[in-house]
PDB file of C-alpha atoms in Angstrom:
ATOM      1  CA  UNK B   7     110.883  69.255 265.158  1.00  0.00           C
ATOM      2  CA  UNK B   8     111.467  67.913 261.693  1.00  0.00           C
ATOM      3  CA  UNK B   9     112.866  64.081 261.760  1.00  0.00           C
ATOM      4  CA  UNK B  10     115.876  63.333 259.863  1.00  0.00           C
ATOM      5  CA  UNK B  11     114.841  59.491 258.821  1.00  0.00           C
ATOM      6  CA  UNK B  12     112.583  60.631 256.302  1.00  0.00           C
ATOM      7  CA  UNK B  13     115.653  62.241 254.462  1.00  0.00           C
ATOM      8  CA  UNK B  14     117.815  58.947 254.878  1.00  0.00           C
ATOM      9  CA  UNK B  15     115.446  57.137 253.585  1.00  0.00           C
ATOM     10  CA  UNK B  16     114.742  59.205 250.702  1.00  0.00           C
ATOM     11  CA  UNK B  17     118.755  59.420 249.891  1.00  0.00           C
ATOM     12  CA  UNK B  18     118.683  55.828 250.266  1.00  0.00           C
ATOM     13  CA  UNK B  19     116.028  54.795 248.232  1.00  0.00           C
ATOM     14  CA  UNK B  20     117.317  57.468 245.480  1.00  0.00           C
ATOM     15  CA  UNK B  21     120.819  56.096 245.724  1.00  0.00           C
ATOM     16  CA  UNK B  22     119.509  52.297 245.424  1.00  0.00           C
ATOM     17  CA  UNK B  23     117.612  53.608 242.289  1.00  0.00           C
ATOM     18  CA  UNK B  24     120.890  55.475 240.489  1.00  0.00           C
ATOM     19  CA  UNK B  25     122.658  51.734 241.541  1.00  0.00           C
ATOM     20  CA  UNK B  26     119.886  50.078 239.940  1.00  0.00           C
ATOM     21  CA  UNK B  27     119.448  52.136 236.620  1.00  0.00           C
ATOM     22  CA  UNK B  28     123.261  51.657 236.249  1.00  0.00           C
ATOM     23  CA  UNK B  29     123.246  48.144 236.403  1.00  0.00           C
ATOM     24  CA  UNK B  30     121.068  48.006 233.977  1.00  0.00           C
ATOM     25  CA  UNK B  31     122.652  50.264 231.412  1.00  0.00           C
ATOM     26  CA  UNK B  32     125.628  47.853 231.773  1.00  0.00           C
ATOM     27  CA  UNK B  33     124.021  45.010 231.168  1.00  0.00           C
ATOM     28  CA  UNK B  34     122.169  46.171 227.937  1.00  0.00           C
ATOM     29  CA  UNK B  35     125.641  47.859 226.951  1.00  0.00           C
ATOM     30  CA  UNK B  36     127.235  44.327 227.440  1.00  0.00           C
ATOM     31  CA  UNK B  37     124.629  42.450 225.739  1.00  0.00           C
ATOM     32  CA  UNK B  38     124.309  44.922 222.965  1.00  0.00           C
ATOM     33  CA  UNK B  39     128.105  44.598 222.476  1.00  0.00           C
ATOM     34  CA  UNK B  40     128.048  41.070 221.979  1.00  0.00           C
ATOM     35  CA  UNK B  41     125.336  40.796 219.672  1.00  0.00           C
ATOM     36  CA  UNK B  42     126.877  43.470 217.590  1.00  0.00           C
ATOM     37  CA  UNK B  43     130.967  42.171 217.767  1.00  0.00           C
ATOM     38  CA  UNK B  44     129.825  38.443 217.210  1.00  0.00           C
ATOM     39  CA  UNK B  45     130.923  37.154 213.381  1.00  0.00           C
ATOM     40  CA  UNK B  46     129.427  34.484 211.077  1.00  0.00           C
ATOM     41  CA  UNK B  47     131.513  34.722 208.491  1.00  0.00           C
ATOM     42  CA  UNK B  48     133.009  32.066 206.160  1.00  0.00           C
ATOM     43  CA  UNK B  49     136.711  33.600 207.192  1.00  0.00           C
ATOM     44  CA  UNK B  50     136.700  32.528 210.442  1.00  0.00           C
ATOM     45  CA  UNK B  51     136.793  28.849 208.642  1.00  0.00           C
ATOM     46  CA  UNK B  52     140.490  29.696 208.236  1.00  0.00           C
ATOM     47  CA  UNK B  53     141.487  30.631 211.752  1.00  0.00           C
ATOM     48  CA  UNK B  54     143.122  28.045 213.759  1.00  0.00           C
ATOM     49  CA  UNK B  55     139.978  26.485 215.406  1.00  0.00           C
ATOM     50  CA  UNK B  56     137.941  27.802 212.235  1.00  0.00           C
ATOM     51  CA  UNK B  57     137.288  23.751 211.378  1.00  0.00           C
ATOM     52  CA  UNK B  58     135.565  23.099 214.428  1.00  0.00           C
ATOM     53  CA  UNK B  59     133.925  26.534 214.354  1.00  0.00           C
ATOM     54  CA  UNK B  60     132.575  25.819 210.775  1.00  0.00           C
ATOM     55  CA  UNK B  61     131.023  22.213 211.923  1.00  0.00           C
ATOM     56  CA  UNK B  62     129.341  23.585 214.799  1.00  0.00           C
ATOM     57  CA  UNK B  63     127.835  26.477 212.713  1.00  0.00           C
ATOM     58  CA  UNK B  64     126.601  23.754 210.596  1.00  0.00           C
ATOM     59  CA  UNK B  65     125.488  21.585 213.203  1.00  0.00           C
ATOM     60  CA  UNK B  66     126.918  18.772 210.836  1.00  0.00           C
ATOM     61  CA  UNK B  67     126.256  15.011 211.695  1.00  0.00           C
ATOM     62  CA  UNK B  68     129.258  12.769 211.629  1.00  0.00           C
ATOM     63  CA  UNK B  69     128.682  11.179 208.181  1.00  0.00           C
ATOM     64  CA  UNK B  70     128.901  15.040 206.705  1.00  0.00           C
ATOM     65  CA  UNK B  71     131.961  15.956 209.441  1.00  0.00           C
ATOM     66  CA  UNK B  72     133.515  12.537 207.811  1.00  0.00           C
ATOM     67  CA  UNK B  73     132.855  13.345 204.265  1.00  0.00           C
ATOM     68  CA  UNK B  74     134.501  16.932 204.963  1.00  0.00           C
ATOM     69  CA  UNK B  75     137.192  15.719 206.759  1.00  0.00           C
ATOM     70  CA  UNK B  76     138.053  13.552 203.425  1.00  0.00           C
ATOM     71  CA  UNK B  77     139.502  16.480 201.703  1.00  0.00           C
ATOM     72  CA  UNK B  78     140.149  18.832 204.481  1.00  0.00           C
ATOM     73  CA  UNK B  79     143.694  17.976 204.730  1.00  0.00           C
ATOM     74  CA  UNK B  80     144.742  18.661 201.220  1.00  0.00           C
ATOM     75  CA  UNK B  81     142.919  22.053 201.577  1.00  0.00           C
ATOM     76  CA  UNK B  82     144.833  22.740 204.786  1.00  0.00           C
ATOM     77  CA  UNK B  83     147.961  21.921 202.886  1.00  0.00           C
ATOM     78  CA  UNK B  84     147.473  23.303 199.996  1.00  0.00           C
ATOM     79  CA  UNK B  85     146.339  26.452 202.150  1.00  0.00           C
ATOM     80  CA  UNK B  86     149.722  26.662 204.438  1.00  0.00           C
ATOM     81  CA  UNK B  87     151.883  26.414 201.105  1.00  0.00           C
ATOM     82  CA  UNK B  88     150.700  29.454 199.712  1.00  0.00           C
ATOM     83  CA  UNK B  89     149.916  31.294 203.002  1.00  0.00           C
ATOM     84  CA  UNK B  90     153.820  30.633 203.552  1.00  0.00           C
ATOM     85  CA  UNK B  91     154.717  32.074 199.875  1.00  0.00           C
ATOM     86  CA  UNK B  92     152.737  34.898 200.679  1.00  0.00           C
ATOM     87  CA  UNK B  93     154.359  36.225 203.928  1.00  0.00           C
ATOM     88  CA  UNK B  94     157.573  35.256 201.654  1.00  0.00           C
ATOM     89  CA  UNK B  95     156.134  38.123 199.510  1.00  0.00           C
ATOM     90  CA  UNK B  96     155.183  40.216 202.765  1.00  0.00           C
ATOM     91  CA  UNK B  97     159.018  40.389 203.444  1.00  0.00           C
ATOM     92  CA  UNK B  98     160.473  41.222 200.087  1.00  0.00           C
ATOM     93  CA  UNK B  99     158.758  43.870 199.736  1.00  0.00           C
ATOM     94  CA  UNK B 100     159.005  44.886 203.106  1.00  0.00           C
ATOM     95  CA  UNK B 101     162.619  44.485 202.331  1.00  0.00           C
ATOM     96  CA  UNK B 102     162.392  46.911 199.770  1.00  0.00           C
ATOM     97  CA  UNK B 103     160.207  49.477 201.475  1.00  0.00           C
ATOM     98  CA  UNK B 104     163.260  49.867 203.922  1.00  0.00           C
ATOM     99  CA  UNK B 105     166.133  49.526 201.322  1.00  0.00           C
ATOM    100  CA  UNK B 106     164.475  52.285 198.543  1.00  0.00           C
ATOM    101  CA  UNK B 107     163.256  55.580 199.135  1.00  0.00           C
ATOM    102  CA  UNK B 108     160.833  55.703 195.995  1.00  0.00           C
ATOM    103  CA  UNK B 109     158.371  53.545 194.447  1.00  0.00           C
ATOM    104  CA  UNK B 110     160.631  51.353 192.291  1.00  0.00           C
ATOM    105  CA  UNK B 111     159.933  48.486 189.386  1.00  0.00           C
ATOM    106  CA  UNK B 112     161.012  46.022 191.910  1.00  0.00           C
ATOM    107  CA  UNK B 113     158.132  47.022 194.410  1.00  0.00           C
ATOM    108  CA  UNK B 114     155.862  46.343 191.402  1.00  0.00           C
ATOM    109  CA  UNK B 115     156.979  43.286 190.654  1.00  0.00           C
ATOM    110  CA  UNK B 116     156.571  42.147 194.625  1.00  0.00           C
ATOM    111  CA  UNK B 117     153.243  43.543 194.796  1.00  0.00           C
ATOM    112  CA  UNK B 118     151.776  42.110 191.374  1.00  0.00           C
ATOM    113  CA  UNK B 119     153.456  38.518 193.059  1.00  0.00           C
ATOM    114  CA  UNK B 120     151.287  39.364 196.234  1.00  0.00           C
ATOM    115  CA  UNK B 121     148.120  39.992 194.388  1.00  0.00           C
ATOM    116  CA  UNK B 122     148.914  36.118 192.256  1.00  0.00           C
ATOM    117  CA  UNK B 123     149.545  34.374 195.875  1.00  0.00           C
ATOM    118  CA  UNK B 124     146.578  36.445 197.592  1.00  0.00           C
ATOM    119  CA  UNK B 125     144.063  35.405 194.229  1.00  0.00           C
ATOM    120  CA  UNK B 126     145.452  31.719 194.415  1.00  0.00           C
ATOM    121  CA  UNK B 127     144.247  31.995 198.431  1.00  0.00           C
ATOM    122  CA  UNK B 128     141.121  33.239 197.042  1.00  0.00           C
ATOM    123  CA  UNK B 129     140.439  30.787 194.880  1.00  0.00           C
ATOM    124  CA  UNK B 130     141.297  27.522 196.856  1.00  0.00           C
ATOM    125  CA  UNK B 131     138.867  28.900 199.439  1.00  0.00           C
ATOM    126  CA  UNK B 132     136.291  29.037 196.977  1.00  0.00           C
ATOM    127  CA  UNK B 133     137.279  25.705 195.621  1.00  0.00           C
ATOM    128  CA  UNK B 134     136.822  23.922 199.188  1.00  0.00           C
ATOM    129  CA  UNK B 135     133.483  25.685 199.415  1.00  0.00           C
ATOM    130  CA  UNK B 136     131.731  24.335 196.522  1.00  0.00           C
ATOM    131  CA  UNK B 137     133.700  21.118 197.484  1.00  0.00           C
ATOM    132  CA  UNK B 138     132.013  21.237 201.413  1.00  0.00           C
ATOM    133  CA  UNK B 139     128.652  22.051 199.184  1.00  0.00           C
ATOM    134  CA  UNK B 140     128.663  18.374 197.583  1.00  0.00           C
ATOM    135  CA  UNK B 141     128.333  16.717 200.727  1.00  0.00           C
ATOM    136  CA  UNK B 142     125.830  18.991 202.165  1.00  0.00           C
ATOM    137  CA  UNK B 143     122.194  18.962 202.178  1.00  0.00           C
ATOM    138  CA  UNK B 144     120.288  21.621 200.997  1.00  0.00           C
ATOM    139  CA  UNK B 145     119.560  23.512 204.187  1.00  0.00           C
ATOM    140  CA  UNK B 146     123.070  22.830 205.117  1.00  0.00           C
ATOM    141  CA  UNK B 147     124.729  23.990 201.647  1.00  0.00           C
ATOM    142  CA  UNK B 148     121.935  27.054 202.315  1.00  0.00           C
ATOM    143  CA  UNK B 149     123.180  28.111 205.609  1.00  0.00           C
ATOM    144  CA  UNK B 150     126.836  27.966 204.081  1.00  0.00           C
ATOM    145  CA  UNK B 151     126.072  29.679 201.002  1.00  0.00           C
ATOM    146  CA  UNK B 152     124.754  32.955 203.522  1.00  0.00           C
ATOM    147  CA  UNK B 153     128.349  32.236 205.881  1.00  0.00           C
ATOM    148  CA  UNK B 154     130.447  32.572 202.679  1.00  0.00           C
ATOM    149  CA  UNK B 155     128.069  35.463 201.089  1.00  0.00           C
ATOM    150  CA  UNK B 156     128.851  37.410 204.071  1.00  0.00           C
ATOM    151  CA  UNK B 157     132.516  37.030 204.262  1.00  0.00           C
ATOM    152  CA  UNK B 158     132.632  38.440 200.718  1.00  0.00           C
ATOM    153  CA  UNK B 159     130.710  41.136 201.329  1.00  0.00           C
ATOM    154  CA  UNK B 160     133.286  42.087 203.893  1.00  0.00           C
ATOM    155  CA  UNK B 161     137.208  43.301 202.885  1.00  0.00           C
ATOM    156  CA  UNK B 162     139.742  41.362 204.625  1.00  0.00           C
TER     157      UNK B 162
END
């Protein structure tokens, strides 16, 4: 007479090791994803909490937040102007993508426009870097030099 607990306790035990080897694929998958989706870049400096997210990176006292937040404003300005002139671009030539059926001089002249806007973007950014690397101190300006190094290296 062969006794049938043995067995149930062998599915079990092979059952509660499957349930146990899958839990731990999904948490290596999970932490694995967020180590490889997570950004330090200098673009993020430009989303809408990108300030905040830039003086945390930093870990900045409140005598450099201060001297940042001096001439943060006019950036931010300066920023939304031409951000709004480009998506002015955006929908001309959108506007012409619909209206013509063939690359015409007009579309040239609205994408040359975009490329002026999108280099003026480029270089107020880089402006307001070198201006955030006055007030910094070394290992400060070092850790932002590798923040905005990487968010070159990587097309927007």
């Amino acid at each position: 007479m062969s006794c049938d607990c043995n067995k149930k306790n062998k599915i079990r035990t092979l059952v509660g090791l499957v349930a146990g080897l899958i839990l731990v694929c999904v948490l290596v998958s999970a932490v694995t994803s967020n180590l490889l989706t997570r950004k330090v870049d200098w673009s993020k400096h430009d989303e809408d909490d990108g300030h905040q997210w830039l003086h945390h990176e930093l870990n900045l006292t409140p005598e450099e937040t201060a001297a940042i937040n001096a001439f943060e404003p006019e950036y931010r300005q300066n920023r939304a102007a031409l951000q709004k002139q480009f998506q002015s671009k955006i929908e001309e030539l959108r506007q012409e993508i619909v209206s013509s059926d063939e690359f015409s001089g007009e579309a040239e002249v609205i994408i040359h426009g975009l490329h002026i806007i999108h280099g003026q973007l480029q270089e107020l950014s880089i402006r307001h870097y070198y201006q955030m690397m006055q007030v910094l101190p070394p290992e400060k300006q070092e850790r932002l030099r590798n923040i905005a190094a990487k968010a070159l290296s990587v097309p927007q």
